[in-house]
Amino acid sequence: MAAPTPAIIKLCSLLLLLLLVCGLFEQPKTCEAGESFACNPKDAVTKDLPFCRATLPVQDRVRDLLGRLTLQEKVKLLVNTALPVPRLGIKGYEWWSEALHGVSNVGPGTKFGGDFPGATSFPQVITTTASFNASLWEAIGRVVSDEARAMYNGGVAGLTYWSPNVNVLRDPRWGRAQETPGEDPTVVGRYAASYVRGLQGNDGNRLKVAACCKHFTAYDLDNWNGVDRFHFNAKVSKQDMEDTFDVPFRMCVEEGKVASVMCSYNQVNGVPTCADPNLLKKTVRGAWRLDGYIVSDCDSVGVFYNSQHYTSTPEEAAADAIKAGLDLDCGSFLAVHSEEAVNKGLLKEVDVNNALVNTVTVQMRLGMFDGDRGAYARLGPKDVCSPPHQDLALEAATQGIVLLKNHGPSLPLSTHRHHTLAVIGPNSDVTLTMIGNYAGVACGYTTPLQGLGSFARTIHRWGCADVACANNTLFGAAIDASREADATVLVMGLDQSIEAEFRDRAGLLLPGGQQDLISKVAAASKGPTILVLMSGGPVDVSFANNDPRIGGIVWAGYPGQAGGAAIARVLFGITNPGGKLPMTWYQEEYLKNLAMTSMDMRSNPSKGYPGRTYRFYKGPVVYPFGHGLSYTKFILSIAAGTAPTEVGIPLAGRHRASQINTTTTVDSDNVKAIRVTHAKCSRVSVSFDVDVRNVGNRDGSHTLLVLSTPPAQDWAPHKQLVAFEKVYVPARAQRRVRIKIHVCKSLSVVDRFGIRRIPMGQHNLHIGDLMHSVTLKPATFLGLGVIKS
């Protein structure tokens, strides 16, 4: 969820104050510790009403409740600060809470203090994604939901969390890159589904907490070159929508079973996302079958009325949003204008009912109308910031660190040779920087300086007063320290003053004089110089990569509360780095004449348009997507006889009899393709085994990234990730990994009309240095898949 700007916050606060003064709203009474939200078993008036009977089907309970509400009461439930209905024993509820990488206090639904002074702060999402470990992502979700439930039981948090952010990182300058799982739609979707499963639990239709995938859709610009997210109209082709922007949201809904989707501020092709029935009703709820509610980004309805001037009256805006499929407004707009929209005939009360069915159903699935705390009542202060939770934060930070360069090798450092360390840089002893944005109050911090200090004596110098590094006043002391120490660690990079919500970056270089400081320290250093970078988005550090005096480069992202300990453990070899970059690190030159407002993913050489992400850009880079080194060496081989060379695609129903017509020519290279909707997708996959052999002397984890180059080259991606697996391999040992590729999902591509097709012909699968080719063909008229090894 996007935090509103100060101006919007002020406007909404004034409006709510006015409403309170005028008596139009009651001050919400929310649950205190141990209180029931509704259906208090001690309330003789309500305890036996049908909507309070947990044994009845949820839909019957919802129908009963809505039948008891007046229109005036209903419209007050359409907003995040939902007001109480005292006559029915229902307390007020604040829907807006955040849990991007730990329970956060960004939204008003969560407050720290008393028995809950903090919560476990995991690495920022972009860092955790670099682990390429889906089981880790789900485990973090489980811990976060434990802590969220504990805080709810303590009366200081809600149960609806507007996380995760599953927008694809299209442009490296985006200030919110840190919140995303990177640039590959499949990785973003896999992260979304995994984290959501962890948050929501596995108790059938019951919810531990309700997650929310945001911001739908084509949202990845905050404030660039005079264009902001409140006024931006993203012009997106059907092709890019289907094969890039929609993919993570679809996976989040269909595979993660998320309980909510948030629409974004921007317009898509001239229509505000929160007023677009094709996006909300037809796609999210219709095609993907969302079982939950759709919420607006904060004041989005007000934005498309006041800033985008999409409707002539506020009542029209309220009606358009609700009829498009919006169920809940983060803001006050729907509470203020929906009743009048009904009175003017722009909206029907049944439309309001339909919205409330979706929100109240989620509350009932959470157990909020059951009169007790349910299965999670045992959770309390002891379950927040517990040692196992904090250990997982350290493990996540360690797995997310990426070794970008190791010349010599210079890493790992040795406690026997490197007794003193010069620890230099504006991020060398930071706390809040490590947890990034949308964070809460951490349990505690281990800074890089503290972490490194547990392995060697440190000489600490800032070098720059802050990441802006506006002058060289502190350079001299830093250079002197590097001359004295056995090794030098520079902790540089970015922070929220450079990249953040509503703050897109101007370029990809390190700010101010950071590059100059790094080069001068490296030239003077007595021992090896190691550069550690904190950032969310990529940084052009070509100078450091090409400088032989800089022995190692490590990207730590924003590593969370235990970041300093994780960095130290990697630099001293306690842990073998295994992270891989979830985004391309471009050169600064890439941005030349590339507007953030240009949404096209594919390159256009005739216009000098380079294309975006590794799937469509083939130019020079600093580090490619998936890059990451190790302290050991892995050798890969495909197990003999396990990999098919031909796979037949069985056709469904009537398409078997018209097989020739089903395969359509889709590009200038005369490549044939079968529409995914014409294939029996559940019956066809490509599976094989990969042997991963660790030939080094250190245990380590290796990420298998399987990329496919499809045959349809003039409109398909140059390559696309089709599978990934993480495997731990002890030194001098071997592990076998099973790879399974779903043909319809992973080997299909999207044509210019937005239709997903499976190209016939040779698909080249790349796994590290290996390549294996598999040819896809229409199956026999019997409709049976044919696989040849």
PDB file of C-alpha atoms in Angstrom, residues 31-37 149-157 159 206 366-368 370-379:
ATOM      1  CA  CYS A  31     -10.967  -3.741  20.267  1.00  0.00           C
ATOM      2  CA  GLU A  32      -8.817  -3.580  23.349  1.00  0.00           C
ATOM      3  CA  ALA A  33      -6.706  -6.521  24.513  1.00  0.00           C
ATOM      4  CA  GLY A  34      -8.912  -9.537  25.126  1.00  0.00           C
ATOM      5  CA  GLU A  35     -12.080  -7.918  23.755  1.00  0.00           C
ATOM      6  CA  SER A  36     -14.177  -9.365  20.968  1.00  0.00           C
ATOM      7  CA  PHE A  37     -14.627  -7.421  17.746  1.00  0.00           C
ATOM      8  CA  ARG A 149      -1.824 -12.384  15.586  1.00  0.00           C
ATOM      9  CA  ALA A 150      -0.024 -11.928  18.889  1.00  0.00           C
ATOM     10  CA  MET A 151      -0.266  -8.159  18.577  1.00  0.00           C
ATOM     11  CA  TYR A 152      -3.943  -8.419  17.572  1.00  0.00           C
ATOM     12  CA  ASN A 153      -4.571 -10.447  20.708  1.00  0.00           C
ATOM     13  CA  GLY A 154      -2.869  -7.651  22.628  1.00  0.00           C
ATOM     14  CA  GLY A 155      -5.188  -5.059  21.119  1.00  0.00           C
ATOM     15  CA  VAL A 156      -2.481  -3.186  19.191  1.00  0.00           C
ATOM     16  CA  ALA A 157      -2.827  -4.523  15.631  1.00  0.00           C
ATOM     17  CA  LEU A 159      -5.683  -8.763  11.005  1.00  0.00           C
ATOM     18  CA  ARG A 206     -10.002 -19.843   7.561  1.00  0.00           C
ATOM     19  CA  LEU A 366     -10.555 -14.370  10.151  1.00  0.00           C
ATOM     20  CA  GLY A 367     -12.832 -15.362  13.027  1.00  0.00           C
ATOM     21  CA  MET A 368     -13.710 -11.778  13.918  1.00  0.00           C
ATOM     22  CA  ASP A 370     -16.788 -15.824  16.378  1.00  0.00           C
ATOM     23  CA  GLY A 371     -16.753 -14.082  19.745  1.00  0.00           C
ATOM     24  CA  ASP A 372     -13.282 -15.258  20.771  1.00  0.00           C
ATOM     25  CA  ARG A 373      -9.664 -15.234  19.625  1.00  0.00           C
ATOM     26  CA  GLY A 374      -9.950 -18.727  18.193  1.00  0.00           C
ATOM     27  CA  ALA A 375      -7.077 -21.052  17.367  1.00  0.00           C
ATOM     28  CA  TYR A 376      -4.472 -18.307  17.738  1.00  0.00           C
ATOM     29  CA  ALA A 377      -5.522 -17.093  21.200  1.00  0.00           C
ATOM     30  CA  ARG A 378      -2.351 -18.582  22.710  1.00  0.00           C
ATOM     31  CA  LEU A 379      -0.119 -16.125  20.862  1.00  0.00           C
TER      32      LEU A 379
END
